[in-house]
XYZ file of C-alpha atoms in Angstrom:
638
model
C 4.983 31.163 -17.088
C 2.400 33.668 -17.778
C 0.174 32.855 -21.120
C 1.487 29.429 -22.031
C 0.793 25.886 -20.680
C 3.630 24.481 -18.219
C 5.095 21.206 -18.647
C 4.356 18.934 -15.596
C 5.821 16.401 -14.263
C 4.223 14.149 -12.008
C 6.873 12.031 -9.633
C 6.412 8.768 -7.821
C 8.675 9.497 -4.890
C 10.183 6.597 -2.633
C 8.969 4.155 -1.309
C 5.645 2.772 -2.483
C 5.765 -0.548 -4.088
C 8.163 -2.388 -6.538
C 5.721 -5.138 -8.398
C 3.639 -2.218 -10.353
C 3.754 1.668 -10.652
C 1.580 3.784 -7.681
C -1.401 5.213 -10.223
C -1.734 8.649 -8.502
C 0.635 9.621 -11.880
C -1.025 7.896 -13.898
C -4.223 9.160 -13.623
C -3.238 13.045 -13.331
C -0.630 12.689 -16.246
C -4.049 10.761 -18.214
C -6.144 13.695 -16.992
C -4.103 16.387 -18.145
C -3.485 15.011 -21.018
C -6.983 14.996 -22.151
C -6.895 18.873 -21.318
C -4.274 19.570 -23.685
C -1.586 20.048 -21.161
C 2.346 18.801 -21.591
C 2.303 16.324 -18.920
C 4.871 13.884 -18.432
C 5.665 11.558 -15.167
C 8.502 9.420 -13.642
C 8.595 6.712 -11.163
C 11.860 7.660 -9.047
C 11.196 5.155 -6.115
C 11.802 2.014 -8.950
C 14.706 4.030 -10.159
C 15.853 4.407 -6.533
C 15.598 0.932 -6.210
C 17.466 -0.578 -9.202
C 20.468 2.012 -8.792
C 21.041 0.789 -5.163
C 20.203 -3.157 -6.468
C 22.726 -2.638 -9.179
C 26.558 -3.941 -9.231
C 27.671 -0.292 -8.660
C 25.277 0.348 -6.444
C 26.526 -2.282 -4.064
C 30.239 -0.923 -4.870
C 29.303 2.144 -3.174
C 27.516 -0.206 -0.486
C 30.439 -1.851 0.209
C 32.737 1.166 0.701
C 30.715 3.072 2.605
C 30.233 -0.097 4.977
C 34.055 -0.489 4.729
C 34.373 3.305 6.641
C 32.150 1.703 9.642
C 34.762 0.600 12.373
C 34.579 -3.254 12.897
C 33.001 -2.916 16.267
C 29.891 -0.975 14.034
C 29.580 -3.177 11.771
C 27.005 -6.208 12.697
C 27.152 -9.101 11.636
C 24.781 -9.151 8.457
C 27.061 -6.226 6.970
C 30.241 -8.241 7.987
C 28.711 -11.027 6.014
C 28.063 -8.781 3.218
C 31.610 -8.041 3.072
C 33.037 -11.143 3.173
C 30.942 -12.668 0.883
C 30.913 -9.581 -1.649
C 32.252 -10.704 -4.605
C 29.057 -13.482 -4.486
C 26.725 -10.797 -3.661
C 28.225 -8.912 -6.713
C 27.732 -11.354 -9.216
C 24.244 -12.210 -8.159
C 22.256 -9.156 -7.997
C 22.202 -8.140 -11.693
C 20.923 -11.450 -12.529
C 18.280 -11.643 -9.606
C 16.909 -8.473 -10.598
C 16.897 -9.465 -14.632
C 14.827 -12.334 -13.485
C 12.266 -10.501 -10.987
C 11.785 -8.212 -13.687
C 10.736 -11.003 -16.057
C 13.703 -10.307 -17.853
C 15.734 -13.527 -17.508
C 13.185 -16.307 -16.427
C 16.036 -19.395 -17.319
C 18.151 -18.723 -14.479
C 15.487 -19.568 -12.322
C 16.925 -23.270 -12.478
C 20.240 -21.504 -10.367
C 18.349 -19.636 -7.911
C 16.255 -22.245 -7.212
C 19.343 -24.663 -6.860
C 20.073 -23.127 -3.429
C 23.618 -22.337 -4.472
C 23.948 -19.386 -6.141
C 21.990 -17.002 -4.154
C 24.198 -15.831 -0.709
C 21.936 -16.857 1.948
C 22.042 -14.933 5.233
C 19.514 -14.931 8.400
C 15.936 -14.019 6.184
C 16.799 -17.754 4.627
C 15.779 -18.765 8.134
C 12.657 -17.604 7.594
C 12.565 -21.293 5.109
C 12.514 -23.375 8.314
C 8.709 -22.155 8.234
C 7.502 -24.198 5.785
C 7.428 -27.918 6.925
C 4.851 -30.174 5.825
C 1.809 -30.894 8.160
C 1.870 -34.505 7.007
C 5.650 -34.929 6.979
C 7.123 -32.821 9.810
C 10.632 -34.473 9.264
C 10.778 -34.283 5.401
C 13.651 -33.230 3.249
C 13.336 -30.185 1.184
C 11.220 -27.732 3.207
C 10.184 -25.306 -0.560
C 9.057 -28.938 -2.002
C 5.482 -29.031 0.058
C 5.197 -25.330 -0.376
C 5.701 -25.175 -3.871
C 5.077 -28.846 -4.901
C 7.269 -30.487 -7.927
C 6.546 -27.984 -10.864
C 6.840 -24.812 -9.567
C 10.254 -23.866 -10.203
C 9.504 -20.210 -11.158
C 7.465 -19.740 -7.901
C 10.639 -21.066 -5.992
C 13.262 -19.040 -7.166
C 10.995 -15.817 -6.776
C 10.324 -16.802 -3.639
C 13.640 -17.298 -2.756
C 15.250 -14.250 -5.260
C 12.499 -12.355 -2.497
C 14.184 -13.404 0.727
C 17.759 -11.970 -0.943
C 16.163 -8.367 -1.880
C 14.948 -8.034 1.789
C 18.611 -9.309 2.609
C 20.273 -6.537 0.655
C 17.099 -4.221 2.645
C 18.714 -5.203 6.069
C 22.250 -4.320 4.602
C 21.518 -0.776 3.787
C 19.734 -0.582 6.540
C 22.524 -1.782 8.791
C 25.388 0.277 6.667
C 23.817 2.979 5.550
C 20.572 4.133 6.650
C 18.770 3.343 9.860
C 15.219 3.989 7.676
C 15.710 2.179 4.514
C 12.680 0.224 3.906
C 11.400 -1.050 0.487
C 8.039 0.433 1.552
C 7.248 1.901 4.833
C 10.544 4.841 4.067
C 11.586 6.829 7.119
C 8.083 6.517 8.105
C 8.369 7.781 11.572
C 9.443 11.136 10.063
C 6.149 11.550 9.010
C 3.274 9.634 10.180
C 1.312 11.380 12.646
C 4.314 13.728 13.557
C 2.310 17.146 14.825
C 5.735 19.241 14.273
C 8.021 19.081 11.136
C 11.296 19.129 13.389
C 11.620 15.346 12.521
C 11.737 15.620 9.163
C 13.692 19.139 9.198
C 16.706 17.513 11.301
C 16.733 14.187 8.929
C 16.451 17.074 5.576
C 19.200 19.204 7.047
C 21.459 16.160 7.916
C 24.374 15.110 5.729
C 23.098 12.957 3.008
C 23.095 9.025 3.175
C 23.718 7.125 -0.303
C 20.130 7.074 -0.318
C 19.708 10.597 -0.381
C 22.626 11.292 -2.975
C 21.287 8.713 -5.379
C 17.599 9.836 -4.758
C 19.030 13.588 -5.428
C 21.733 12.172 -8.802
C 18.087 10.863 -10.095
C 15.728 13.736 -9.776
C 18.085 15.960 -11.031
C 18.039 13.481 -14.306
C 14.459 13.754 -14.394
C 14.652 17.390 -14.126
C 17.261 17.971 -16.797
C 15.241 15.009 -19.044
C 11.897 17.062 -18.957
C 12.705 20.072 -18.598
C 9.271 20.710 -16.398
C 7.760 23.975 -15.153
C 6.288 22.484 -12.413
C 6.395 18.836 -10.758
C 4.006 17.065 -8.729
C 4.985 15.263 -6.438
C 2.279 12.899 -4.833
C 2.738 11.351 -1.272
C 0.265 8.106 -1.049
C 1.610 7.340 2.386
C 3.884 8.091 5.032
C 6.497 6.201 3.940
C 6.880 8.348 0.837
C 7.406 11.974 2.475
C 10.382 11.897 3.481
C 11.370 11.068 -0.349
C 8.888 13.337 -1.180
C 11.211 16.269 0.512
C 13.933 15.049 -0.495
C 13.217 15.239 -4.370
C 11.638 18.973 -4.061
C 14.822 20.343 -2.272
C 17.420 18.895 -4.928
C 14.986 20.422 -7.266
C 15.038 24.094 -5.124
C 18.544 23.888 -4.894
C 19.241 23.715 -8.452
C 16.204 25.011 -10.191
C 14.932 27.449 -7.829
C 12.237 28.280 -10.196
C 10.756 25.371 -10.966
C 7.141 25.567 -9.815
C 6.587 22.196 -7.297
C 3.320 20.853 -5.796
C 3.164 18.456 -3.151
C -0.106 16.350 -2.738
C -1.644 12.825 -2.629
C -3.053 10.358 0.246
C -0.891 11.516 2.968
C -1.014 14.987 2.475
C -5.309 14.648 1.910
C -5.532 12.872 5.423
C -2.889 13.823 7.670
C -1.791 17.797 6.602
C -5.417 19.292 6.708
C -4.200 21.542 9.602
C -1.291 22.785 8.234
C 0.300 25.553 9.133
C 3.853 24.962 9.306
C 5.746 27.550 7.194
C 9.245 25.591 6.777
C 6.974 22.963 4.426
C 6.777 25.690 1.639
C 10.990 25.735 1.799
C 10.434 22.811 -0.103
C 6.691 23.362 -2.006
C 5.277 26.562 -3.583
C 1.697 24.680 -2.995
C 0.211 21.853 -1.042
C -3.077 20.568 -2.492
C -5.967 18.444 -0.681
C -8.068 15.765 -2.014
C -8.291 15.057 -5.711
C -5.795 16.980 -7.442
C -7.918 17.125 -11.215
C -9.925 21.004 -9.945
C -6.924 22.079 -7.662
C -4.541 21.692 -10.565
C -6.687 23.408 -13.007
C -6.729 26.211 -10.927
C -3.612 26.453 -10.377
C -2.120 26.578 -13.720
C -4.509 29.079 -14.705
C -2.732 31.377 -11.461
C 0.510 30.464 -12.940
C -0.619 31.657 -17.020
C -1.723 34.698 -15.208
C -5.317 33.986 -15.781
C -6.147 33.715 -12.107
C -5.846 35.146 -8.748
C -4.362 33.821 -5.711
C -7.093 34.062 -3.828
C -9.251 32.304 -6.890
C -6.952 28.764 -5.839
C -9.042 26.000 -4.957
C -8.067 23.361 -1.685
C -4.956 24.897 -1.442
C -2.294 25.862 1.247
C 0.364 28.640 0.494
C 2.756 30.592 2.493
C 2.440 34.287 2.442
C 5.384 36.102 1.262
C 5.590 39.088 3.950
C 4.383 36.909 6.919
C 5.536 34.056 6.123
C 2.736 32.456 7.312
C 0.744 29.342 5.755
C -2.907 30.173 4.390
C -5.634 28.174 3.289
C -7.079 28.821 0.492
C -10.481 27.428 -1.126
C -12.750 28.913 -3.711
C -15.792 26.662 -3.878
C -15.726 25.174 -7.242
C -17.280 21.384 -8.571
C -14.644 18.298 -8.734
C -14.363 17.544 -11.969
C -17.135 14.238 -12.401
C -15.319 10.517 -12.376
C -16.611 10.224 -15.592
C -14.541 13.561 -17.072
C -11.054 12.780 -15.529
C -9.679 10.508 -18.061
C -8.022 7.126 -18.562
C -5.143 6.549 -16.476
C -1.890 6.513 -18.854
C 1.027 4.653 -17.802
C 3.105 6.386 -21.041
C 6.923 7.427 -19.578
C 6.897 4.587 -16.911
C 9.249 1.706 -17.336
C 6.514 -1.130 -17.487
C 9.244 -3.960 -17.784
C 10.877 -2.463 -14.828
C 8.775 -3.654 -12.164
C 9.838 -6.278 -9.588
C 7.508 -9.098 -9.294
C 8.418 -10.344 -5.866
C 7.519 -13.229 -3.744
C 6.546 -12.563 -0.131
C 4.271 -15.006 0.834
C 3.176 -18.322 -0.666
C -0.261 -17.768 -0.320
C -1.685 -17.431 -3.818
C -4.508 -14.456 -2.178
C -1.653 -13.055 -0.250
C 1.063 -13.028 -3.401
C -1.080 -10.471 -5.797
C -0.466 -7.505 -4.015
C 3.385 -7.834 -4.846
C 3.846 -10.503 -7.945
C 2.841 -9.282 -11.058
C 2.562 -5.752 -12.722
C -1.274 -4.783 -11.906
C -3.209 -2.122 -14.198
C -4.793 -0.564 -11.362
C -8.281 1.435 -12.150
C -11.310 2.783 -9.968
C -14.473 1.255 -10.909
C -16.169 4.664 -8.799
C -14.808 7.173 -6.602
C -15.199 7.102 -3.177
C -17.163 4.406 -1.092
C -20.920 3.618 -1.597
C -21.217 2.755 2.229
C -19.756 5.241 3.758
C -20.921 4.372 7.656
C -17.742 2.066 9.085
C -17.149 3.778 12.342
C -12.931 3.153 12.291
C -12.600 4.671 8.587
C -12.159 8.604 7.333
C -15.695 8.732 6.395
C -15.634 12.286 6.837
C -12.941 12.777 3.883
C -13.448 13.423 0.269
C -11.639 10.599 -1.406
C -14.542 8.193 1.033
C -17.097 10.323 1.586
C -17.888 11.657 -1.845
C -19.612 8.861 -4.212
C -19.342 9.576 -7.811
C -19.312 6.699 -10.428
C -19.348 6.012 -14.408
C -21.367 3.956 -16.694
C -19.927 0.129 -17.297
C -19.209 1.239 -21.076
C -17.029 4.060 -20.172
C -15.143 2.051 -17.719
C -14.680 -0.806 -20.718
C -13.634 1.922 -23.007
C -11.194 3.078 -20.087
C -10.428 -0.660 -19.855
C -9.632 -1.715 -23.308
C -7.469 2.090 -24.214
C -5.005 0.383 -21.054
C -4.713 -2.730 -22.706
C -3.986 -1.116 -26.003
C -1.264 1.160 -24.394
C 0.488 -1.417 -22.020
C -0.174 -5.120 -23.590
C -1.090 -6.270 -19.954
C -4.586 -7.526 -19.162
C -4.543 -7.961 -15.481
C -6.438 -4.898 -12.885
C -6.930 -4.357 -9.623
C -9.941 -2.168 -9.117
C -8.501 -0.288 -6.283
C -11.969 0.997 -4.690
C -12.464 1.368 -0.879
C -15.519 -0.867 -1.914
C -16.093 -1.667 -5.423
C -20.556 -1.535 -5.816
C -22.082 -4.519 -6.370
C -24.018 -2.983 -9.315
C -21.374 -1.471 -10.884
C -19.313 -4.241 -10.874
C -22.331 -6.933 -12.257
C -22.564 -4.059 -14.998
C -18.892 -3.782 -15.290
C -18.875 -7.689 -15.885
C -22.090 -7.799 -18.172
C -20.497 -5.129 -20.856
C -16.541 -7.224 -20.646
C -18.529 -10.324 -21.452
C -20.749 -8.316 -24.175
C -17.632 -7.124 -25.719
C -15.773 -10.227 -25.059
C -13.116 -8.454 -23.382
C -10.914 -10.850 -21.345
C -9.254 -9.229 -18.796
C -8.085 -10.788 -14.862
C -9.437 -8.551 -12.524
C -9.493 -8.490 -8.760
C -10.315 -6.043 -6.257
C -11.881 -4.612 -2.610
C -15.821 -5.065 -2.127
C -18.066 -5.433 1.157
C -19.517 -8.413 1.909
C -22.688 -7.546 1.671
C -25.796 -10.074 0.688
C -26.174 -8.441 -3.136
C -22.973 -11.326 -3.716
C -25.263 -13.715 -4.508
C -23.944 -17.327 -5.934
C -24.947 -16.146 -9.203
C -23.461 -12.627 -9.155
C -19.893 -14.292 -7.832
C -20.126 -16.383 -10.673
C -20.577 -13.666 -13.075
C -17.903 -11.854 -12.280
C -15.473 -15.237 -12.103
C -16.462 -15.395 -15.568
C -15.870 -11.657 -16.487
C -12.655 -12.182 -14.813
C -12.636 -11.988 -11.281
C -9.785 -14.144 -9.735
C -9.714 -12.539 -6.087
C -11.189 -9.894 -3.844
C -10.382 -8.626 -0.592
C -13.111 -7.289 1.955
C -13.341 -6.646 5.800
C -14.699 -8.885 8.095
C -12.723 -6.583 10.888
C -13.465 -7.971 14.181
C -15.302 -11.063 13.846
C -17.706 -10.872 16.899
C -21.654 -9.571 15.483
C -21.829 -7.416 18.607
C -18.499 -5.463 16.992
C -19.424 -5.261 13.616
C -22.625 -3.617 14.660
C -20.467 -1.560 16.472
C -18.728 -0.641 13.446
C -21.574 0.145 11.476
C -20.049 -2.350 9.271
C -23.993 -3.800 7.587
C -22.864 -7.480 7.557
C -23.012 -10.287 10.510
C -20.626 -12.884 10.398
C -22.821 -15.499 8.963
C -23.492 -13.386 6.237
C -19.955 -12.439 5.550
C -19.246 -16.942 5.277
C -22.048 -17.146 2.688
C -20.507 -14.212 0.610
C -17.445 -15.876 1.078
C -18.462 -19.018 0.328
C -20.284 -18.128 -2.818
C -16.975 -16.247 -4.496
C -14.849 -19.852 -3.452
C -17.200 -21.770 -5.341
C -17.057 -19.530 -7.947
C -13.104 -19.879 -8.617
C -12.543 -16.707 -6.865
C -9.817 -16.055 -3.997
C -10.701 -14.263 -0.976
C -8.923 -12.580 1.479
C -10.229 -10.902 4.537
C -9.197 -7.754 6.101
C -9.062 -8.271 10.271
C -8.776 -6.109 13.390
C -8.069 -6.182 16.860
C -8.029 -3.310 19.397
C -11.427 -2.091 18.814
C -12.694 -0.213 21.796
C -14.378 -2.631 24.270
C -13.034 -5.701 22.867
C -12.278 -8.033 25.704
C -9.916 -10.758 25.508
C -13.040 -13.384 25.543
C -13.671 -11.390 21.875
C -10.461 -11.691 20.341
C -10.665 -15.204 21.352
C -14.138 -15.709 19.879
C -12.820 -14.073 16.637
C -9.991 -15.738 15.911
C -12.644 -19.460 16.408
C -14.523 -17.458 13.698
C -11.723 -17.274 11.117
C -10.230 -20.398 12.090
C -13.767 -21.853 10.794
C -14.051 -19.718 7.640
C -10.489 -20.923 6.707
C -11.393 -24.841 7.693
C -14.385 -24.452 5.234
C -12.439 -22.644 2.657
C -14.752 -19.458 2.772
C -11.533 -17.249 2.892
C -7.926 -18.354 1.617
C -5.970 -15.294 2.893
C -6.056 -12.771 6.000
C -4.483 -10.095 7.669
C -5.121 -8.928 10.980
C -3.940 -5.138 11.514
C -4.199 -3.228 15.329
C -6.980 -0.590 15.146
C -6.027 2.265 15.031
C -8.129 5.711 16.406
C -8.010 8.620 13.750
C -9.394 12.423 14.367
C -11.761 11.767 10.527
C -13.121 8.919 11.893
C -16.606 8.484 13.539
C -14.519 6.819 16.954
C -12.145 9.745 17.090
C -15.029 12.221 16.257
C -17.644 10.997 18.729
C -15.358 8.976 21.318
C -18.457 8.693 23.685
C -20.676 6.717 21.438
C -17.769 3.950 21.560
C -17.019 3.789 25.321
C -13.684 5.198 25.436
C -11.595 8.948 26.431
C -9.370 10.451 23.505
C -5.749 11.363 24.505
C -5.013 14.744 24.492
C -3.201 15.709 21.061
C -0.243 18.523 21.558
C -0.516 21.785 19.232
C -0.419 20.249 15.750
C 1.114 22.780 12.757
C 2.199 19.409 10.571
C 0.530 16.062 10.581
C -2.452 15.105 12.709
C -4.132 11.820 12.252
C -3.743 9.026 14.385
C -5.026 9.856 18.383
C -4.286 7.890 21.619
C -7.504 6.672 23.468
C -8.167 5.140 26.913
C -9.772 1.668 26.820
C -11.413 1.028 30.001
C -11.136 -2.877 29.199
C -7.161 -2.589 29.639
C -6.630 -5.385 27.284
C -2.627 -5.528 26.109
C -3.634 -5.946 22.798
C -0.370 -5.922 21.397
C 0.249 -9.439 23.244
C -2.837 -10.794 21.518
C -2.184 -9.596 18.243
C 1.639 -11.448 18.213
C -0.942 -14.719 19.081
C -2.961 -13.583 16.091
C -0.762 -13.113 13.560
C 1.130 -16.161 14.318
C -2.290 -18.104 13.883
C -3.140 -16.763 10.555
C 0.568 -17.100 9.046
C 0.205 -20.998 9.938
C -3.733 -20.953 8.926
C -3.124 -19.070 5.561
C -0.469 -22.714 4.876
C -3.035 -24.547 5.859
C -1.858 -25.557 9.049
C -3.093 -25.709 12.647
C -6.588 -25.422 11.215
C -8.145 -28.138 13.139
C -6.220 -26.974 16.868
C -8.048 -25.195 19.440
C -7.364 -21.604 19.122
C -5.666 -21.608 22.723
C -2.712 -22.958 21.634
C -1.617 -19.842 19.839
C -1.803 -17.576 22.899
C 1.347 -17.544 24.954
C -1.303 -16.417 28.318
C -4.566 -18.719 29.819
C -7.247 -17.275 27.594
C -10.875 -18.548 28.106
C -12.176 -21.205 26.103
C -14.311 -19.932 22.965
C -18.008 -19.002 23.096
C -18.752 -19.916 19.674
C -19.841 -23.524 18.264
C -17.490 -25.277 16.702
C -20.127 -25.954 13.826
C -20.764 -22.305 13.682
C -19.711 -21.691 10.193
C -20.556 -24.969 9.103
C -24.606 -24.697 9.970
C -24.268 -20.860 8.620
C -23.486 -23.028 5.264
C -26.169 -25.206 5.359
C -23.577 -27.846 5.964
């Protein structure tokens, strides 16, 4: 490889989502490409996807659930072979028309009789009308008269996760659309997990995942592939795909990096990892990746590699190596290119009916950074301490337009999600000035704080450069906990922010926790009166409430002390390391309050329930809240 320029390939392995590609791809295949570098990329976790959603992918379904003695077989894949021949002749169709493909058979689907319906059609029962408990059609309230479309996606939705259970039932225990094999990965402090499930006889999964890459490989003909790992559900994949590639092109130079890697493998020293990689990268791969292809043109030394783990070839043991060398500025990496990907591939799928809830999986998204890393910087439960938060870099409005409009050009979609930790309030009121200069129209959405710079007249601003939604985190909604937090806002602050981007036009969902340490019952309770009012006054149209968890980047799992509570022990770590045990000395089961929670905000986010008291959704005696019921109201001025 010495003296010329390698071809890369940059891989999307399985799972990450199935409405729009992961960027991590696009943006290194956009930022090589303005280096002069051969740099091509593939999405194998869509690929993955349609093979197994495919007529002969349930073919090999079926006879490979056919092997499973009766007594094995439960009663959703015993379904699934009875009713094949159905299942058969519906799934190229479904997936025509989630693709966008084939939007007339919509009037079938939504019929009720074409689609085989098995035990996630229960899930239908759900939506009843507040004002007509005993009604007919239960999709009619939810979706009112004209929204055929909506209905059949919805319901097209509820038969992919249907097929999900299947090969999870048949074939492999792990199959998620998503959250992959997870468990493998997440948190794991040895690799023996993942090296029993790699050196296990391949599921269908596996074979088709390995049929695929090898494609890819033969296709491009790379020197060296990237493989990027945005979460934990994607490593197991991740492996996967580099030992199909060792075992047949032993040369081929591969790379293993992305969000996983940058938070949880910053200890590594496990030597079986680099069976699979040559290199593992941290943090943003544009100056790593520089450095390392000049090592491989024989223009650099080992030891000149930058954020980089190897494994030593006569000890066998894993190194860390980083020369100190500038990231390459936000404004020099590049415009994202999406050039190789299968745009009209893409799955827009219908989860939830919420319209907040629905854009992170209906609809193919450009996705963009309006600035790396977060302005903030200070919330107590986040990786503050890591690059991709703690290092602030952004780019004039223009360039971002420019970035903007070369997108539009190259994939005729006008539709981005600004996927910031925080998008800045000045950056996005200049972001929205120059659209609106240029007359750009784009539909935008994205994650902000909500902070008291998003004034009435900046939300409307951006509603009319575009904005249709954002997302923020209100967290814990108790002022004593969000001071905690460092979080800068108070809860009355966060309704008028909220308030201002409704009246606007624009959607907004809130982020939500429970778990934080000291957070007493009497808290949670108090919280959930506080969203209860900012739905009721239509401040927020969409939630979701996730358990806290402690991490070793964060300020709570760096100074434990400071936050009342005692770290659990972590065993000798040589793989992943990120999520830590604490001791709470409340005791709260917060696990039994969070089922209460979450069943509140599914029936809140319908519009339902929203005048009960809160009590009703706890299955235990919880005390009565401490907060007025006209809290959010007189916060409003109402």
């Amino acid at each position: 490889m010495a003296d010329s320029s390698p071809r890369v390939l940059s891989v999307i392995p399985p799972m990450t989502q199935l409405n729009t590609p992961y960027p991590s791809t696009a943006y290194l295949t956009g930022f090589l490409r303005s280096r002069g570098i051969d740099a091509v990329q593939e999405d194998l976790a869509l690929k993955l996807v349609l093979r197994l959603l495919s007529p002969t992918g349930l073919d090999d379904i079926r006879a490979r659930a056919e092997t499973l003695a009766r007594r094995q077989r439960t009663p959703l894949v015993q379904g699934f072979l009875e009713h094949f021949t159905r299942y058969r002749y519906t799934v190229g169709p479904t997936i025509a028309f989630l693709q966008g493909r084939d939007p007339t058979i919509a009037h079938r689907i939504a019929s009720r009789t074409f689609l085989p319906e098995g035990p996630r059609f229960d899930t239908l029962d759900a939506y009843v009308d507040p004002d007509d408990p005993e009604g007919g059609d239960p999709l009619a309230w939810a979706f009112g008269a004209l929204g055929l479309a909506d209905r059949a996606r919805h319901l097209a939705t509820l038969y992919l996760n249907e097929l999900a259970d299947i090969l999870r039932d048949a074939i492999d225990p792990r199959f998620e659309f998503v959250r992959y094999a997870e468990s493998l990965a997440m948190s794991q402090a040895t690799f023996d997990a993942l090296a029993d499930a790699l050196a296990a006889s391949p599921t269908l999964v596996d074979a088709y995942l390995k049929e695929l890459t090898l494609e890819a490989i033969s296709h491009h003909r790379p020197q060296l592939v990237l493989v990027s790992t945005p979460f934990p559900g994607s490593v197991y994949g991740a492996f996967r795909i580099a030992q199909a590639i060792k075992a047949a092109h032993p040369g081929i130079v591969t790379v293993l990096g992305g969000g996983f890697v940058n938070t949880e493998l910053r200890e590594l020293s496990e030597p079986r990892v680099f069976d699979y990689f040559d290199y593992v990268t941290l943090d943003d791969g544009e100056r790593p990746l520089l450095a390392l292809l000049e090592h491989l043109q024989g223009k650099r030394g080992k030891s000149r590699l930058v954020r980089t783990f190897v494994r030593d070839a006569d000890t066998r043991t894993v190194r860390y190596i980083n020369l100190i060398e500038p990231d390459v500025p936000f404004a020099e990496v590049g415009t994202p290119t999406w050039d190789g990907l299968p745009l009209d591939g893409y799955l827009s799928v219908l989860d939830m009916l919420n319209p907040m809830h629905r854009l992170w999986s209906d609809g193919r998204w450009n996705k963009l950074t309006v600035a790396h890393g977060c302005y903030w910087k200070k919330c107590s439960f986040c990786d503050v301490s890591l690059d991709y938060i703690g290092r602030y870099d952004g780019a004039p409005a223009a360039l971002l337009v420019d970035r903007i409009e070369a997108i539009i050009a190259e994939t005729g979609q006008t539709g981005f999600h600004f996927v910031d930790e925080a998008a800045p309030p000045k950056a996005l009121r200049a972001l929205a000035e120059e659209l609106l200069r240029r007359g750009v129209a784009i539909s935008w959405w994205g994650n902000i704080r909500f902070e008291k710079s998003f004034t009435p007249e900046l939300c409307q601003l951006l509603a009319d450069s575009g904005c249709i939604a954002v997302s923020g985190g209100l967290e814990v909604a108790s002022d004593r906990l969000l001071k905690l937090m460092k979080k800068g806002v108070s809860v009355d602050q966060v309704a008028r922010v909220t308030h201002a981007f409704t009246e606007a036009g624009v959607l907004v969902h809130a982020y939500l926790m429970y778990g934080f340490p000291t957070q007493t019952v009497h808290d949670t309770v108090d919280a959930l009166e506080y969203v209860r009012q900012l739905f009721e006054a239509g401040c927020i149209q969409s939630g979701f409430f996730h358990r806290f968890a402690c991490t070793v980047h964060s300020p709570v799992g760096m100074n434990p002390q400071e936050y009342g509570i005692e770290l659990v022990p972590l065993p000798p770590v040589s793989f992943a390391k990120n999520d830590i045990g604490f001791i709470d000395p409340t005791g709260v089961d917060h696990d039994r309050l969070g089922k209460a929670l979450n069943k509140a905000l599914y029936n809140y986010m319908h519009g339902i329930g929203l005048d009960a008291d809160v009590r009703q959704w706890f299955a235990d005696k919880v005390p009565r809240p401490r907060v007025a019921r006209q809290f959010i109201a007189r916060a409003l001025g109402q």
